Tab-separated table of C-alpha atoms and ligand atoms in Angstrom:
chain	number	residue	atom	x	y	z
E	234	MET	CA	-53.860	-17.076	-15.842
E	235	LYS	CA	-52.886	-20.439	-17.248
E	236	ILE	CA	-49.325	-20.008	-18.529
E	237	GLY	CA	-47.024	-22.319	-20.509
E	238	PHE	CA	-43.343	-21.530	-19.858
E	239	ILE	CA	-40.761	-23.010	-22.238
E	240	GLY	CA	-37.025	-22.664	-21.543
E	241	LEU	CA	-36.252	-22.856	-17.814
E	242	GLY	CA	-32.564	-21.863	-17.812
E	243	ASN	CA	-30.771	-19.171	-15.815
E	244	MET	CA	-33.391	-16.581	-16.750
E	245	GLY	CA	-36.528	-18.604	-17.459
E	246	LEU	CA	-36.686	-20.555	-14.194
E	247	PRO	CA	-36.718	-17.565	-11.826
E	248	MET	CA	-39.163	-15.714	-14.127
E	249	ALA	CA	-41.527	-18.710	-14.096
E	250	GLU	CA	-41.189	-19.047	-10.313
E	251	ASN	CA	-42.090	-15.379	-9.832
E	252	LEU	CA	-45.251	-15.930	-11.900
E	253	ALA	CA	-46.109	-19.038	-9.865
E	254	ARG	CA	-45.530	-17.151	-6.602
E	255	ALA	CA	-47.982	-14.493	-7.807
E	256	GLY	CA	-50.658	-17.181	-8.135
E	257	HIS	CA	-50.539	-18.051	-11.845
E	258	ASP	CA	-50.982	-21.648	-12.967
E	259	ILE	CA	-47.732	-22.611	-14.723
E	260	ALA	CA	-46.898	-25.617	-16.907
E	261	GLY	CA	-43.148	-25.547	-17.552
E	262	PHE	CA	-41.001	-27.378	-20.092
E	263	ASP	CA	-37.258	-27.500	-20.753
E	264	VAL	CA	-35.423	-30.063	-22.933
E	265	ALA	CA	-32.815	-30.367	-20.166
E	266	GLY	CA	-35.484	-31.699	-17.774
E	267	ILE	CA	-35.360	-28.623	-15.509
E	268	GLY	CA	-38.413	-28.111	-13.320
E	269	SER	CA	-39.532	-26.573	-10.050
E	270	ASP	CA	-41.609	-27.667	-7.072
E	271	MET	CA	-43.509	-24.387	-7.544
E	272	PHE	CA	-45.222	-25.501	-10.762
E	273	THR	CA	-46.208	-28.449	-12.980
E	274	SER	CA	-43.758	-29.984	-15.455
E	275	ALA	CA	-45.104	-30.690	-18.951
E	276	ALA	CA	-43.847	-33.610	-21.048
E	277	SER	CA	-43.274	-31.456	-24.161
E	278	ALA	CA	-43.387	-27.876	-25.389
E	279	ALA	CA	-46.732	-28.564	-27.093
E	280	GLU	CA	-48.189	-29.925	-23.852
E	281	ALA	CA	-47.033	-26.846	-21.927
E	282	ALA	CA	-48.701	-24.642	-24.565
E	283	ARG	CA	-52.033	-26.479	-24.769
E	284	ASP	CA	-54.976	-24.504	-23.274
E	285	ALA	CA	-52.651	-21.758	-21.974
E	286	ASP	CA	-53.818	-18.131	-22.015
E	287	VAL	CA	-50.206	-17.044	-22.490
E	288	VAL	CA	-47.164	-19.053	-23.628
E	289	ILE	CA	-43.791	-17.607	-22.665
E	290	THR	CA	-40.532	-18.745	-24.281
E	291	MET	CA	-37.034	-17.981	-22.914
E	292	LEU	CA	-34.652	-19.756	-25.314
E	293	PRO	CA	-31.021	-19.459	-26.437
E	294	SER	CA	-31.347	-18.606	-30.161
E	295	GLY	CA	-33.554	-17.689	-33.113
E	296	GLU	CA	-33.081	-21.114	-34.653
E	297	ILE	CA	-34.382	-22.864	-31.520
E	298	LEU	CA	-37.209	-20.330	-31.194
E	299	ARG	CA	-38.322	-21.138	-34.775
E	300	ARG	CA	-38.319	-24.864	-34.008
E	301	VAL	CA	-40.269	-24.424	-30.756
E	302	THR	CA	-42.736	-22.100	-32.545
E	303	ASP	CA	-43.540	-24.829	-35.075
E	304	GLU	CA	-44.231	-27.226	-32.182
E	305	ILE	CA	-46.382	-24.958	-30.024
E	306	VAL	CA	-48.405	-22.777	-32.405
E	307	PRO	CA	-50.657	-25.654	-33.575
E	308	ALA	CA	-51.276	-26.552	-29.906
E	309	MET	CA	-52.162	-23.042	-28.705
E	310	LYS	CA	-55.763	-21.945	-28.328
E	311	PRO	CA	-56.967	-19.181	-30.682
E	312	GLY	CA	-56.746	-15.705	-29.202
E	313	SER	CA	-54.013	-16.640	-26.714
E	314	VAL	CA	-50.742	-14.688	-26.423
E	315	PHE	CA	-47.335	-15.956	-27.576
E	316	LEU	CA	-44.794	-13.974	-25.550
E	317	ASP	CA	-41.158	-14.568	-26.503
E	318	CYS	CA	-38.652	-13.100	-24.031
E	319	SER	CA	-35.486	-14.597	-25.614
E	320	THR	CA	-32.854	-12.421	-27.271
E	321	VAL	CA	-32.878	-13.433	-30.957
E	322	ASP	CA	-32.299	-11.880	-34.377
E	323	VAL	CA	-34.898	-9.402	-35.604
E	324	GLU	CA	-35.746	-11.539	-38.652
E	325	SER	CA	-36.580	-14.644	-36.563
E	326	ALA	CA	-38.693	-12.504	-34.216
E	327	ARG	CA	-40.690	-11.105	-37.153
E	328	ASP	CA	-41.090	-14.524	-38.814
E	329	VAL	CA	-42.356	-16.331	-35.702
E	330	ALA	CA	-44.750	-13.458	-34.961
E	331	GLU	CA	-46.165	-13.817	-38.485
E	332	THR	CA	-46.586	-17.594	-38.000
E	333	ALA	CA	-48.417	-16.955	-34.716
E	334	ARG	CA	-50.649	-14.246	-36.201
E	335	ARG	CA	-51.660	-16.465	-39.110
E	336	ALA	CA	-52.833	-19.017	-36.518
E	337	GLY	CA	-55.024	-16.400	-34.820
E	338	LEU	CA	-52.658	-15.719	-31.915
E	339	SER	CA	-51.329	-12.471	-30.514
E	340	ALA	CA	-47.509	-12.349	-30.727
E	341	LEU	CA	-45.032	-10.259	-28.743
E	342	ASP	CA	-41.225	-10.153	-28.831
E	343	ALA	CA	-40.145	-8.965	-25.393
E	344	PRO	CA	-36.419	-9.370	-24.751
E	345	VAL	CA	-35.192	-8.279	-21.364
E	346	SER	CA	-32.413	-6.352	-19.727
E	347	GLY	CA	-31.405	-6.825	-16.099
E	348	GLY	CA	-29.729	-10.251	-16.157
E	349	ILE	CA	-30.117	-13.154	-13.774
E	350	GLY	CA	-30.299	-10.839	-10.736
E	351	GLY	CA	-33.180	-8.922	-12.327
E	352	ALA	CA	-34.943	-12.175	-13.255
E	353	LYS	CA	-34.764	-13.402	-9.649
E	354	ALA	CA	-35.772	-10.070	-8.122
E	355	GLY	CA	-38.570	-9.461	-10.653
E	356	THR	CA	-37.000	-6.176	-11.753
E	357	LEU	CA	-36.341	-6.845	-15.458
E	358	THR	CA	-36.935	-4.247	-18.171
E	359	PHE	CA	-38.991	-5.574	-21.114
E	360	MET	CA	-38.604	-4.077	-24.591
E	361	VAL	CA	-41.703	-5.112	-26.455
E	362	GLY	CA	-42.623	-5.408	-30.121
E	363	GLY	CA	-46.081	-6.429	-31.336
E	364	ASP	CA	-49.664	-5.218	-31.299
E	365	ALA	CA	-50.940	-2.880	-28.584
E	366	ASP	CA	-53.712	-5.285	-27.585
E	367	GLY	CA	-51.214	-8.088	-26.812
E	368	PHE	CA	-49.012	-5.618	-24.925
E	369	GLU	CA	-51.955	-4.661	-22.746
E	370	ARG	CA	-52.989	-8.250	-22.099
E	371	ALA	CA	-49.462	-9.224	-21.019
E	372	GLY	CA	-49.122	-6.084	-18.867
E	373	SER	CA	-49.830	-7.748	-15.506
E	374	LEU	CA	-47.161	-10.404	-16.255
E	375	PHE	CA	-44.559	-7.745	-17.073
E	376	ASP	CA	-45.417	-6.146	-13.712
E	377	ILE	CA	-44.625	-9.407	-11.891
E	378	MET	CA	-41.432	-10.333	-13.778
E	379	GLY	CA	-40.138	-6.810	-14.223
E	380	ALA	CA	-40.024	-3.202	-13.139
E	381	LYS	CA	-40.638	-1.637	-16.554
E	382	ALA	CA	-42.072	-2.565	-19.959
E	383	VAL	CA	-41.745	-0.290	-22.987
E	384	HIS	CA	-43.881	-0.831	-26.079
E	385	CYS	CA	-41.442	-0.189	-28.942
E	386	GLY	CA	-43.780	-0.677	-31.933
E	387	PRO	CA	-44.568	-3.597	-34.261
E	388	SER	CA	-43.075	-7.106	-34.130
E	389	GLY	CA	-39.278	-7.215	-34.060
E	390	ASN	CA	-38.948	-3.753	-32.530
E	391	GLY	CA	-38.349	-5.188	-29.048
E	392	GLN	CA	-35.348	-7.085	-30.420
E	393	ALA	CA	-34.250	-3.953	-32.309
E	394	ALA	CA	-34.268	-1.932	-29.067
E	395	LYS	CA	-32.390	-4.670	-27.209
E	396	ILE	CA	-29.525	-4.968	-29.703
E	397	CYS	CA	-29.196	-1.178	-30.087
E	398	ASN	CA	-28.987	-0.837	-26.294
E	399	ASN	CA	-26.447	-3.624	-25.959
E	400	MET	CA	-24.373	-2.314	-28.859
E	401	ILE	CA	-24.039	0.958	-26.906
E	402	LEU	CA	-23.221	-1.048	-23.767
E	403	GLY	CA	-20.463	-3.082	-25.476
E	404	ILE	CA	-18.938	0.016	-27.023
E	405	THR	CA	-19.025	2.080	-23.802
E	406	MET	CA	-17.614	-0.805	-21.750
E	407	ILE	CA	-14.675	-1.118	-24.151
E	408	GLY	CA	-14.162	2.669	-24.082
E	409	THR	CA	-14.285	2.753	-20.282
E	410	CYS	CA	-11.804	-0.129	-19.979
E	411	GLU	CA	-9.428	1.380	-22.552
E	412	ALA	CA	-9.486	4.678	-20.680
E	413	PHE	CA	-8.706	2.989	-17.333
E	414	ALA	CA	-5.792	1.132	-18.964
E	415	LEU	CA	-4.483	4.408	-20.408
E	416	ALA	CA	-4.918	6.139	-17.024
E	417	ASP	CA	-2.861	3.345	-15.414
E	418	ARG	CA	0.004	3.909	-17.844
E	419	LEU	CA	-0.167	7.658	-17.257
E	420	GLY	CA	0.082	7.196	-13.482
E	421	LEU	CA	-3.467	8.390	-12.810
E	422	ASP	CA	-4.999	6.732	-9.764
E	423	ARG	CA	-8.100	4.639	-10.638
E	424	GLN	CA	-10.171	6.127	-7.812
E	425	ALA	CA	-9.337	9.664	-8.972
E	426	MET	CA	-10.178	8.644	-12.541
E	427	PHE	CA	-13.566	7.295	-11.366
E	428	ASP	CA	-14.294	10.371	-9.256
E	429	VAL	CA	-13.688	12.645	-12.237
E	430	VAL	CA	-15.288	10.641	-15.053
E	431	SER	CA	-18.359	9.509	-13.095
E	432	THR	CA	-19.269	13.169	-12.605
E	433	SER	CA	-17.997	14.460	-15.967
E	434	SER	CA	-18.976	14.067	-19.612
E	435	GLY	CA	-17.329	10.631	-19.921
E	436	TYR	CA	-19.849	9.088	-17.513
E	437	SER	CA	-21.951	6.120	-18.552
E	438	TRP	CA	-23.702	3.139	-17.006
E	439	SER	CA	-20.490	1.137	-17.585
E	440	MET	CA	-18.487	3.590	-15.484
E	441	ASN	CA	-21.026	4.731	-12.905
E	442	ALA	CA	-23.135	1.640	-12.179
E	443	TYR	CA	-20.915	-1.262	-13.269
E	444	CYS	CA	-17.389	0.059	-12.851
E	445	PRO	CA	-14.915	-2.435	-14.401
E	446	ALA	CA	-12.170	-1.539	-11.876
E	447	PRO	CA	-12.251	-3.594	-8.641
E	448	GLY	CA	-12.798	-1.763	-5.366
E	449	ILE	CA	-14.142	1.350	-7.047
E	450	GLY	CA	-17.715	2.615	-7.363
E	451	PRO	CA	-20.730	0.466	-6.478
E	452	GLU	CA	-20.173	-3.268	-6.125
E	453	SER	CA	-19.863	-4.955	-9.523
E	454	PRO	CA	-18.511	-8.231	-11.007
E	455	ALA	CA	-15.020	-6.654	-10.940
E	456	ASP	CA	-15.240	-7.016	-7.150
E	457	ASN	CA	-16.003	-10.713	-7.558
E	458	ASP	CA	-13.034	-11.664	-9.731
E	459	TYR	CA	-15.082	-10.859	-12.871
E	460	ARG	CA	-17.519	-13.720	-12.373
E	461	PRO	CA	-20.659	-12.808	-14.373
E	462	GLY	CA	-22.922	-10.742	-14.069
E	463	PHE	CA	-23.329	-10.436	-17.764
E	464	SER	CA	-20.865	-12.707	-19.504
E	465	ALA	CA	-18.555	-11.695	-22.348
E	466	ASP	CA	-20.068	-14.652	-24.257
E	467	LEU	CA	-23.582	-13.124	-24.056
E	468	MET	CA	-22.229	-9.700	-25.005
E	469	LEU	CA	-20.619	-11.322	-28.062
E	470	LYS	CA	-23.954	-12.954	-28.934
E	471	ASP	CA	-25.752	-9.591	-28.798
E	472	LEU	CA	-23.036	-7.753	-30.767
E	473	ARG	CA	-23.286	-10.452	-33.462
E	474	LEU	CA	-27.062	-9.964	-33.591
E	475	ALA	CA	-26.527	-6.200	-33.903
E	476	GLN	CA	-24.122	-6.667	-36.837
E	477	LYS	CA	-26.459	-9.147	-38.508
E	478	ALA	CA	-29.253	-6.573	-38.263
E	479	ALA	CA	-26.974	-3.734	-39.406
E	480	GLU	CA	-25.943	-5.720	-42.495
E	481	ALA	CA	-29.548	-6.588	-43.353
E	482	ALA	CA	-30.702	-2.981	-42.872
E	483	GLY	CA	-27.678	-1.323	-44.523
E	484	ALA	CA	-26.794	0.664	-41.373
E	485	ASP	CA	-23.242	1.943	-40.904
E	486	THR	CA	-22.065	0.802	-37.425
E	487	PRO	CA	-18.248	0.838	-37.421
E	488	LEU	CA	-17.825	0.881	-33.637
E	489	GLY	CA	-20.400	-1.889	-33.186
E	490	LEU	CA	-18.389	-3.922	-35.694
E	491	ALA	CA	-15.102	-3.231	-33.878
E	492	ALA	CA	-16.712	-4.152	-30.536
E	493	ARG	CA	-17.987	-7.431	-31.992
E	494	ASP	CA	-14.548	-8.339	-33.321
E	495	LEU	CA	-12.845	-7.465	-30.041
E	496	TYR	CA	-15.292	-9.524	-27.941
E	497	ALA	CA	-14.955	-12.414	-30.438
E	498	ARG	CA	-11.175	-12.396	-29.972
E	499	PHE	CA	-11.556	-12.074	-26.189
E	500	VAL	CA	-14.010	-14.992	-25.903
E	501	GLU	CA	-12.735	-17.329	-28.615
E	502	GLU	CA	-8.950	-16.803	-28.638
E	503	GLU	CA	-8.108	-15.306	-25.234
E	504	ASP	CA	-9.368	-15.911	-21.685
E	505	GLY	CA	-12.738	-14.128	-21.913
E	506	ALA	CA	-15.064	-17.154	-22.072
E	507	GLY	CA	-17.165	-17.459	-18.921
E	508	ARG	CA	-15.912	-14.151	-17.516
E	509	ASP	CA	-17.911	-10.978	-17.050
E	510	PHE	CA	-17.896	-8.614	-20.048
E	511	SER	CA	-16.150	-5.979	-17.895
E	512	ALA	CA	-13.060	-8.271	-17.737
E	513	MET	CA	-11.973	-6.265	-20.785
E	514	LEU	CA	-10.192	-4.058	-18.226
E	515	PRO	CA	-7.561	-6.612	-17.075
E	516	ARG	CA	-7.225	-7.583	-20.754
E	517	PHE	CA	-6.285	-4.044	-21.795
E	518	ALA	CA	-4.301	-3.303	-18.636
E	519	GLY	CA	-2.163	-6.404	-19.165
E	520	ARG	CA	-1.211	-5.558	-22.745
E	521	LYS	CA	1.155	-3.164	-24.461
E	522	ARG	CA	0.384	-1.447	-27.693
F	626	LIG	P1	-29.819	-20.672	-20.622
F	626	LIG	O1	-28.971	-21.357	-21.622
F	626	LIG	O2	-29.488	-20.737	-19.167
F	626	LIG	O3	-31.362	-21.181	-20.777
F	626	LIG	C1	-31.951	-21.559	-21.986
F	626	LIG	C2	-32.766	-22.819	-21.698
F	626	LIG	O4	-33.487	-23.201	-22.882
F	626	LIG	C3	-31.896	-24.025	-21.319
F	626	LIG	O5	-32.262	-24.513	-20.044
F	626	LIG	C4	-32.160	-25.049	-22.421
F	626	LIG	O6	-32.154	-26.391	-21.976
F	626	LIG	C5	-33.544	-24.609	-22.893
F	626	LIG	N1	-33.882	-25.083	-24.233
F	626	LIG	C6	-33.082	-25.144	-25.345
F	626	LIG	N2	-33.766	-25.650	-26.378
F	626	LIG	C7	-35.021	-25.911	-25.923
F	626	LIG	C8	-36.193	-26.443	-26.535
F	626	LIG	N3	-36.199	-26.821	-27.824
F	626	LIG	N4	-37.305	-26.590	-25.779
F	626	LIG	C9	-37.293	-26.237	-24.458
F	626	LIG	N5	-36.220	-25.717	-23.836
F	626	LIG	C10	-35.098	-25.561	-24.564
F	626	LIG	O7	-29.917	-19.156	-21.100
F	626	LIG	P2	-30.409	-17.882	-20.241
F	626	LIG	O8	-29.232	-17.212	-19.622
F	626	LIG	O9	-31.574	-18.282	-19.402
F	626	LIG	O10	-30.883	-16.928	-21.428
F	626	LIG	C11	-32.124	-17.116	-22.096
F	626	LIG	C12	-32.314	-15.985	-23.098
F	626	LIG	O11	-32.298	-14.747	-22.404
F	626	LIG	C13	-31.209	-15.908	-24.161
F	626	LIG	O12	-31.814	-15.570	-25.393
F	626	LIG	C14	-30.306	-14.813	-23.642
F	626	LIG	O13	-29.598	-14.150	-24.676
F	626	LIG	C15	-31.302	-13.888	-22.966
F	626	LIG	N6	-30.749	-13.053	-21.884
F	626	LIG	C16	-29.920	-13.596	-20.949
F	626	LIG	C17	-29.406	-12.778	-19.935
F	626	LIG	C18	-28.478	-13.349	-18.872
F	626	LIG	O14	-27.887	-12.550	-18.126
F	626	LIG	N7	-28.355	-14.654	-18.731
F	626	LIG	C19	-29.749	-11.419	-19.891
F	626	LIG	C20	-30.632	-10.922	-20.834
F	626	LIG	C21	-31.122	-11.741	-21.838
């Protein structure tokens, strides 16, 4: 396929390179001038989008996605697929999909889980909103860039699934870190705590797969001085998107709200910026009530 790829940052570049490696013809564009010797660099977003069968965007925010949409939609050929893989607010996802549909395009919101490691290895999970026809047409690309793609319903539902998942993740990570800090104060060995909880009803992905305590469980960012992994800054972004959606939809999410406020304090007032989101553990362990 002829693919335009816009946004070649930490996630976008390895995703685009995996598509190029699989034999697709890629025209890439990033405002920061990032490119690759594995594919062609376009001079603008519109140029990357022109004549493409599929245009993929991997951008930082809904505001930027809206701006890029206005640039590329007039350049895209009718019937082509606009596949946005960024994590953005549900409202922006639905608005840009509507703009694309009005121009005769097929639009999908397909945020990912799996981080930079998953992007490089081609093992991302895609949560996809949009029409079934577009989902089918993009299927072979999801297979290259990821290990799983779930069709979640109409436009915006991919973003809805992503922020609900990450709201659970933020809350369970905080709970896991709080419990470790309490165990420390009670004189309970961290390995014993892990051995019990990871096989008891307190288990979760945060405990079992991404244990925030160094030297315990499978290797995780805790074993690498809390270098991300998944940064506290990105967790804060997703928790803010979840609260924005909860406010708009009138959903009661008190723990999601508390998690957002705690990550905001951690990133903006303490030493959380640039650290993995599991660095909540040293934060709690180092504090007294
Ligand atoms: P990043 O900041 O590394 O990359 C974003 C890229 O977009 C940058 O290179 C930037 O120059 C480019 N860009 C900005 N405005 C542009 C424009 N107008 N036209 C073209 N390019 C433009 O971010 P990332 O880590 O690659 O994340 C991308 C998206 O994926 C975000 O929405 C993020 O929330 C989501 N995400 C990231 C991770 C992760 O672990 N990094 C995991 C899951 C989802």
